[in-house]
PDB file of C-alpha atoms in Angstrom:
ATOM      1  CA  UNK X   5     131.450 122.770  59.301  1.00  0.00           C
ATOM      2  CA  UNK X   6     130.921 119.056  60.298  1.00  0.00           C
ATOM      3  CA  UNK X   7     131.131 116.638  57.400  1.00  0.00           C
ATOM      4  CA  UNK X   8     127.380 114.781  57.140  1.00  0.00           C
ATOM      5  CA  UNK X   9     129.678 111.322  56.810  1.00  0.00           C
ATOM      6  CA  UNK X  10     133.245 110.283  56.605  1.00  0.00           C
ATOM      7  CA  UNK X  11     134.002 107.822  53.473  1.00  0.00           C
ATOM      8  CA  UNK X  12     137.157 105.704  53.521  1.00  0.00           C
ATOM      9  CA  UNK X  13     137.727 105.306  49.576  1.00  0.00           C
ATOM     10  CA  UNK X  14     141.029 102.463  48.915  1.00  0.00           C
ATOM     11  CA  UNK X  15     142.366 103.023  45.312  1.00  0.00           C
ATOM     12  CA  UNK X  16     145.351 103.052  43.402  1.00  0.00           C
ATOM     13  CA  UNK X  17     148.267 105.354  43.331  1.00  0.00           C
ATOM     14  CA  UNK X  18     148.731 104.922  39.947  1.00  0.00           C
ATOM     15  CA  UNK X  19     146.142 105.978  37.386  1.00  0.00           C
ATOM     16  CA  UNK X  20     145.586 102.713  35.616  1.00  0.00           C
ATOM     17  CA  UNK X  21     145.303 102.327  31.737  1.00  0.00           C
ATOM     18  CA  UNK X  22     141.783 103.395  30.979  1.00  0.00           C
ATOM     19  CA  UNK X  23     140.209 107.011  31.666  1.00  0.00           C
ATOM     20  CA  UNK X  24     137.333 105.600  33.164  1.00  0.00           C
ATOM     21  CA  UNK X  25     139.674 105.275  36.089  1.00  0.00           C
ATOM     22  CA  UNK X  26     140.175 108.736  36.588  1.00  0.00           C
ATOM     23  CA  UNK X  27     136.834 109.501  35.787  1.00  0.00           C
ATOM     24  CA  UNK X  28     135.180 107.876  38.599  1.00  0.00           C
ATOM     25  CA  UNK X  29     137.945 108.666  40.819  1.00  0.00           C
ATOM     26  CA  UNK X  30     136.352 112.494  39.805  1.00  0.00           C
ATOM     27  CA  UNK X  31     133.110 111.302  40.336  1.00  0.00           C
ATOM     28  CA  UNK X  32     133.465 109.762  43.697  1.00  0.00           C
ATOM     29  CA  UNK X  33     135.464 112.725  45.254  1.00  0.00           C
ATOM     30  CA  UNK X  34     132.805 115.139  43.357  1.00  0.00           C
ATOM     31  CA  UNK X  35     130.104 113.217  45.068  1.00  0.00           C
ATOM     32  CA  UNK X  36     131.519 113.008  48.746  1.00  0.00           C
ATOM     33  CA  UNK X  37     132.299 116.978  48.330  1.00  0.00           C
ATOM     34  CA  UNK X  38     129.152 117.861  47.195  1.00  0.00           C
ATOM     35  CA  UNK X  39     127.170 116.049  49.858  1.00  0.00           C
ATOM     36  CA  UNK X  40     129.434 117.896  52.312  1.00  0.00           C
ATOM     37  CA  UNK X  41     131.075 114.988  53.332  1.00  0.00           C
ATOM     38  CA  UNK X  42     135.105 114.188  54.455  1.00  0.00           C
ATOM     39  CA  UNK X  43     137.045 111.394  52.374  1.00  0.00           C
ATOM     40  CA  UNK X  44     139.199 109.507  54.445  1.00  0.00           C
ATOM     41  CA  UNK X  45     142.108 108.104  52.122  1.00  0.00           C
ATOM     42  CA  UNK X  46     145.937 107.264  51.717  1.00  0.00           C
ATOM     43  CA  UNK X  47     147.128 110.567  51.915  1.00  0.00           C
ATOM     44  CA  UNK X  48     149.110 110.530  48.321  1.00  0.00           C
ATOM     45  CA  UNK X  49     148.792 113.142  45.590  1.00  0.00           C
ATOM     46  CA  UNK X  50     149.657 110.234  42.676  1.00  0.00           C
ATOM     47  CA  UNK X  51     147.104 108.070  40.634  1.00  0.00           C
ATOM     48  CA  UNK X  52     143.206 108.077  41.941  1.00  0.00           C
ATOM     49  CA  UNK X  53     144.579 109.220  44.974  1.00  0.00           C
ATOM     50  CA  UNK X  54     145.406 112.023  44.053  1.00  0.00           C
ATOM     51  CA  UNK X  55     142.372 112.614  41.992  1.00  0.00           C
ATOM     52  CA  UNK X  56     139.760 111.948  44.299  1.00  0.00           C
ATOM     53  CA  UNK X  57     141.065 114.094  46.904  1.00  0.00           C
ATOM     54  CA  UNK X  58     141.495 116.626  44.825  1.00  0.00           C
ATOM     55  CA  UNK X  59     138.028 116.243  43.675  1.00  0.00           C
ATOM     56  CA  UNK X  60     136.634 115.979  47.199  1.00  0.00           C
ATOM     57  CA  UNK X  61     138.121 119.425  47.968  1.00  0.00           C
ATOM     58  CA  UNK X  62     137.251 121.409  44.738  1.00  0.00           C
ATOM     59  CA  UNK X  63     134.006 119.988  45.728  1.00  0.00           C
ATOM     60  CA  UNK X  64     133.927 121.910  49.171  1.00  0.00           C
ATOM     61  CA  UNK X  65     134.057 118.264  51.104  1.00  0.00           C
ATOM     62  CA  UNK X  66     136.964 117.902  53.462  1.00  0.00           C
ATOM     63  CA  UNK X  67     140.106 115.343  53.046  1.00  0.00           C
ATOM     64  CA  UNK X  68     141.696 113.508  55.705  1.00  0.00           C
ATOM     65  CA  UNK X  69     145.177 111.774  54.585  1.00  0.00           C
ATOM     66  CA  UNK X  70     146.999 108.799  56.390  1.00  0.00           C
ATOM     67  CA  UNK X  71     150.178 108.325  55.477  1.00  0.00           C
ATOM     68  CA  UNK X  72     153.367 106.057  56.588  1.00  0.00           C
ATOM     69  CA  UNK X  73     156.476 107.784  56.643  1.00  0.00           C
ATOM     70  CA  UNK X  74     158.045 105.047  54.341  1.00  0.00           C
ATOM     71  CA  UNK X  75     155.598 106.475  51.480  1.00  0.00           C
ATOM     72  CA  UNK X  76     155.216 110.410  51.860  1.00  0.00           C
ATOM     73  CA  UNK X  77     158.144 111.039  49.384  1.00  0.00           C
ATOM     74  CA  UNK X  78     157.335 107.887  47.099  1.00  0.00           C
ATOM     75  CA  UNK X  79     153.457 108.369  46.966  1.00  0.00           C
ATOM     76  CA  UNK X  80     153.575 112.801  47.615  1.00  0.00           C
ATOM     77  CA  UNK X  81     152.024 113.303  50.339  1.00  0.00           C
ATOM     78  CA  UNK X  82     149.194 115.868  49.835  1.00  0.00           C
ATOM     79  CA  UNK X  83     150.080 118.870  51.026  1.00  0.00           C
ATOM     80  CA  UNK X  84     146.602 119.939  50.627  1.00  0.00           C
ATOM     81  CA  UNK X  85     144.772 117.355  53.123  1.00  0.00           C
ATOM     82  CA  UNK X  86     142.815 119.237  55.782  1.00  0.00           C
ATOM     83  CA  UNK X  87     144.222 116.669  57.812  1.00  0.00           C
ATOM     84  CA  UNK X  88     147.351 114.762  56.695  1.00  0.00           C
ATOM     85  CA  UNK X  89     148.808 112.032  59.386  1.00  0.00           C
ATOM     86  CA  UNK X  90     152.291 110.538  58.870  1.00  0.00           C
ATOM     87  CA  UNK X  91     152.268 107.620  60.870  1.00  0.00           C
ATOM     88  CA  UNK X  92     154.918 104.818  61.716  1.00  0.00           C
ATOM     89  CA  UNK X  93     153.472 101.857  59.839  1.00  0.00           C
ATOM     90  CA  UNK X  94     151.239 100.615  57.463  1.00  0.00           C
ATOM     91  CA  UNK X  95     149.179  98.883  60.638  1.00  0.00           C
ATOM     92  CA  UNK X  96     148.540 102.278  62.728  1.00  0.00           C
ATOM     93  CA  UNK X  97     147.704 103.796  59.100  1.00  0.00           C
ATOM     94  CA  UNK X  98     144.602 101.541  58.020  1.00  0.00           C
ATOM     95  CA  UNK X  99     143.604 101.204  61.725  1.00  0.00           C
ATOM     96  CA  UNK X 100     143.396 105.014  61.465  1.00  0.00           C
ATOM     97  CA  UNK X 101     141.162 104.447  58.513  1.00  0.00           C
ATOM     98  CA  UNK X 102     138.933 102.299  60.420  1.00  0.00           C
ATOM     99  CA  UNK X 103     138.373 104.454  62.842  1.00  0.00           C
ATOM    100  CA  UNK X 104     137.797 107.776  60.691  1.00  0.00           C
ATOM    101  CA  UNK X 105     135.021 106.446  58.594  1.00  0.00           C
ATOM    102  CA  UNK X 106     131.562 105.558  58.622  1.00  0.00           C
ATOM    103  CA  UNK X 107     132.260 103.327  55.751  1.00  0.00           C
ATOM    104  CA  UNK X 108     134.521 101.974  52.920  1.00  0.00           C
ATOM    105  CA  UNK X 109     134.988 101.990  49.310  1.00  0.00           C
ATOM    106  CA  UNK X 110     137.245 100.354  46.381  1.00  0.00           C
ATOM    107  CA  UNK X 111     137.898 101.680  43.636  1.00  0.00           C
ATOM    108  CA  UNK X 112     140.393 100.213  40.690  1.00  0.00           C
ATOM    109  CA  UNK X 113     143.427  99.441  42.572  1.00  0.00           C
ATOM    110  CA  UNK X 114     147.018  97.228  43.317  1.00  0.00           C
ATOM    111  CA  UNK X 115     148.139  95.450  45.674  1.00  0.00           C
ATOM    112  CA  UNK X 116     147.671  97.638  48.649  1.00  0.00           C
ATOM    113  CA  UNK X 117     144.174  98.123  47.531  1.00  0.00           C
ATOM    114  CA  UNK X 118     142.961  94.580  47.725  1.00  0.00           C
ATOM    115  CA  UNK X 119     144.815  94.200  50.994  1.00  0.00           C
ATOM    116  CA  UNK X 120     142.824  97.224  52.331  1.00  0.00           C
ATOM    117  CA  UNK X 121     139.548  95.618  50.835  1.00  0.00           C
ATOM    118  CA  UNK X 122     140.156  92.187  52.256  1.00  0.00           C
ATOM    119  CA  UNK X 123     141.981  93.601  56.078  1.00  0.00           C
ATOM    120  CA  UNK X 124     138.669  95.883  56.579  1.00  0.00           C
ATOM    121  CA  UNK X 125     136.591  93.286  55.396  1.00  0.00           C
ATOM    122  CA  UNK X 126     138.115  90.359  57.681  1.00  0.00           C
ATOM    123  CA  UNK X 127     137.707  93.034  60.343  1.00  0.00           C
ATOM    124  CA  UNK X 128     134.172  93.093  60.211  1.00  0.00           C
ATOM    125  CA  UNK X 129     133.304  89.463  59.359  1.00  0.00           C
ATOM    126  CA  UNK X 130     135.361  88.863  63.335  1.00  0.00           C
ATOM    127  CA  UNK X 131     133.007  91.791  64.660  1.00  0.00           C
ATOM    128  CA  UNK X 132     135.731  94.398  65.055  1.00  0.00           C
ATOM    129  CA  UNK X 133     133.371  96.670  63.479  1.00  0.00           C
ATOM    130  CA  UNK X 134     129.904  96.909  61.687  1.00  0.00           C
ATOM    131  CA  UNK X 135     130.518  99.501  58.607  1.00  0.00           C
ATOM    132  CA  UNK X 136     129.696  99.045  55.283  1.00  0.00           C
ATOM    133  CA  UNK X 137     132.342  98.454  52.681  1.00  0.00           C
ATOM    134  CA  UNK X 138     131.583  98.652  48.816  1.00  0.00           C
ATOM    135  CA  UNK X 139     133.349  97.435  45.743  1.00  0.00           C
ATOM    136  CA  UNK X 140     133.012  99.737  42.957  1.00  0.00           C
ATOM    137  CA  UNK X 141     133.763  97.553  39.855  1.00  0.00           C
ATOM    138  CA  UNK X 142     134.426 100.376  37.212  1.00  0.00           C
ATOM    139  CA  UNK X 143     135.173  98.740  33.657  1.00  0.00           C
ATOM    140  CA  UNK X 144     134.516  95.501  34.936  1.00  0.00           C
ATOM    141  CA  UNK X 145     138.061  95.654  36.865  1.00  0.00           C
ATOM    142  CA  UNK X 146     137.026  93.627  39.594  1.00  0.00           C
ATOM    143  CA  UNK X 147     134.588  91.383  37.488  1.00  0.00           C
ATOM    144  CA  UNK X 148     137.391  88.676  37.597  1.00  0.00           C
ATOM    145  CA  UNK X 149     137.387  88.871  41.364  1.00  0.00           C
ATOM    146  CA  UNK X 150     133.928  88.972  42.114  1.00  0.00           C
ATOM    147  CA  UNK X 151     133.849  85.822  40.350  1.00  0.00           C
ATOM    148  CA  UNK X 152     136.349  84.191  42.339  1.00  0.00           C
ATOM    149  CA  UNK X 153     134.542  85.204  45.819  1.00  0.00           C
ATOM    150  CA  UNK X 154     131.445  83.360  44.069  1.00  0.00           C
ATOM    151  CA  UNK X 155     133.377  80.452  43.345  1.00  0.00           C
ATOM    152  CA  UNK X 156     135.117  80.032  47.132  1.00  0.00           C
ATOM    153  CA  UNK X 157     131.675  80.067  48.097  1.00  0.00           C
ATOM    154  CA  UNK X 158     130.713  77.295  45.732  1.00  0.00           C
ATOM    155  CA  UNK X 159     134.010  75.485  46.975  1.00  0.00           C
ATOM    156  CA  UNK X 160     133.041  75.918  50.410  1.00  0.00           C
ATOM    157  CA  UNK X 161     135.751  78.482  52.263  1.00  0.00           C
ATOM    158  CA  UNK X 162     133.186  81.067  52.187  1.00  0.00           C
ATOM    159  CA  UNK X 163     129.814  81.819  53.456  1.00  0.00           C
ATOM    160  CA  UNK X 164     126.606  83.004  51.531  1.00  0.00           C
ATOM    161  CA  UNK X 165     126.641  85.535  54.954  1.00  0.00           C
ATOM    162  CA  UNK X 166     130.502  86.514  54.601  1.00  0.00           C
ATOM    163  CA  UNK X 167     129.481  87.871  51.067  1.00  0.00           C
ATOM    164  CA  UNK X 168     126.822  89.696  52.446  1.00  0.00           C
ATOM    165  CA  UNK X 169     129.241  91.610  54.363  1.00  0.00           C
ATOM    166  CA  UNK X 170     130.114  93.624  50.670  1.00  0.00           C
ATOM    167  CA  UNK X 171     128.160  95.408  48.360  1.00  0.00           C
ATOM    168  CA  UNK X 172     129.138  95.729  44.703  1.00  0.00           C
ATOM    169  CA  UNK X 173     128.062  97.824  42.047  1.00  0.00           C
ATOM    170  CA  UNK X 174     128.944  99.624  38.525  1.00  0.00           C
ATOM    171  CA  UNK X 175     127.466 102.944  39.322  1.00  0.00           C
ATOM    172  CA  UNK X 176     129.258 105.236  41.829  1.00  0.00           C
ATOM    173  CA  UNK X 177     126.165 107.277  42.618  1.00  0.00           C
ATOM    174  CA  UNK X 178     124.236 103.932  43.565  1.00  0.00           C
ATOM    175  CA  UNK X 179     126.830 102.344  45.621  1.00  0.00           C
ATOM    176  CA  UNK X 180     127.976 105.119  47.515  1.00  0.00           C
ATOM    177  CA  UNK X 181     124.245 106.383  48.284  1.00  0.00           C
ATOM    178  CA  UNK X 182     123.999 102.783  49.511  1.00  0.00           C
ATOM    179  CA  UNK X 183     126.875 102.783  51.339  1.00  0.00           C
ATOM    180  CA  UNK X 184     126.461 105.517  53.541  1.00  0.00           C
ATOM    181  CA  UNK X 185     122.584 105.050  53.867  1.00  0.00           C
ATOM    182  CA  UNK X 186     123.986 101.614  55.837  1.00  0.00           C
ATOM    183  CA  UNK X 187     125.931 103.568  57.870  1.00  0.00           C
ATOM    184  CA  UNK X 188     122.558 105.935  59.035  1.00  0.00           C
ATOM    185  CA  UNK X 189     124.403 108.973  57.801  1.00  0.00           C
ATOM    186  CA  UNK X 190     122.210 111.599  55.590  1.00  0.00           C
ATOM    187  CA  UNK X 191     124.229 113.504  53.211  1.00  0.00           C
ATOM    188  CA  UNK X 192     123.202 117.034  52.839  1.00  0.00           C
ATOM    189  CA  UNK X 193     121.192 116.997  49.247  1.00  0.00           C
ATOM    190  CA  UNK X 194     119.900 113.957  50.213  1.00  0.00           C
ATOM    191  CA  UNK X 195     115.711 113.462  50.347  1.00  0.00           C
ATOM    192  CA  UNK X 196     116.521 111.866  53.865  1.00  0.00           C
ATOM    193  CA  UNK X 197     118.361 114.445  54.898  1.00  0.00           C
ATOM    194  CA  UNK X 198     115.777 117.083  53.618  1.00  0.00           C
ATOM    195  CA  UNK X 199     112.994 115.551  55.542  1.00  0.00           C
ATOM    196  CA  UNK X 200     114.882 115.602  58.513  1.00  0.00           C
TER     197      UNK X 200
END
């Protein structure tokens, strides 16, 4: 069957300290499953990775893994992936990314996280693309940041417009519904997509 939407979901391979973590990594792979949609993510079985795929395909939804070669044995590549692509570099991976989704998530993250956020974010603020992207600030983890954005706005490097280009929210079920409502998909379960 044809997934009602793609999702792009950046999060961390590790698990983090706190169970919320985990939890909305559940939540978010429950929800794209459920809605028959495809997650589009790092290919790794470790940390949220590894949990919201998981969750995406107990859910019935279908998972699509990118992967550079340097990482399959350090991050375990997911056997499981309906799709799993081991790719050269880090470059051809999140350009892969790009191109497979309708739109983009973050959950609780590291490094490679926020440099997903910000890449597919600069991407779309030079008009390489037009999908939405989401930051889903679980536990107040990217509070801090959030804040910081605010204040390079108030300092002048940023745009009111640039910060338009994200969405933010607490609640996974709000966000994501947002999310891909930007993106004119209709998830099946959805009242849009039951008018239809």
């Amino acid at each position: 069957m044809t997934p009602t939407f793609s999702m792009c979901v950046y999060c961390g391979s590790r698990p983090g300290e706190r169970q919320e973590f985990s939890a909305v990594a559940q939540a978010v792979g429950r929800w794209i499953g459920e809605r028959g949609g495809q997650l589009v993510y790092g290919g790794g079985r470790t940390g949220l990775m590894g949990t919201v795929a998981e969750a995406t395909r107990a859910a019935g939804g279908r998972v699509v893994g990118i992967i550079p070669k340097a990482l399959v044995d350090k991050e375990l590549a997911n056997p499981l992936c309906d799709e799993l692509h081991v790719v050269d570099t880090m470059h051809e991976r999140k350009a892969m990314m790009g191109e497979r989704a309708d739109a983009f998530v973050a959950l609780p993250g590291g490094i490679g996280t926020f440099e997903e956020l910000f890449e597919i974010w600069t991407w779309r603020q030079l008009g390489y693309h037009d999908k939405p992207i989401g930051i889903l600030d679980v536990a107040g983890y990217y509070a801090g940041l959030l804040d910081f954005l605010a204040h390079s706005v108030r300092e002048g490097f940023m745009g009111e417009w640039q910060m338009g280009l994200i969405r933010s929210g607490d609640q996974a079920p709000a966000l994501l519904e947002a999310l891909i409502e930007e993106a004119g998909r209709h998830p099946r379960g959805d009242k849009l997509a039951e008018v239809l």
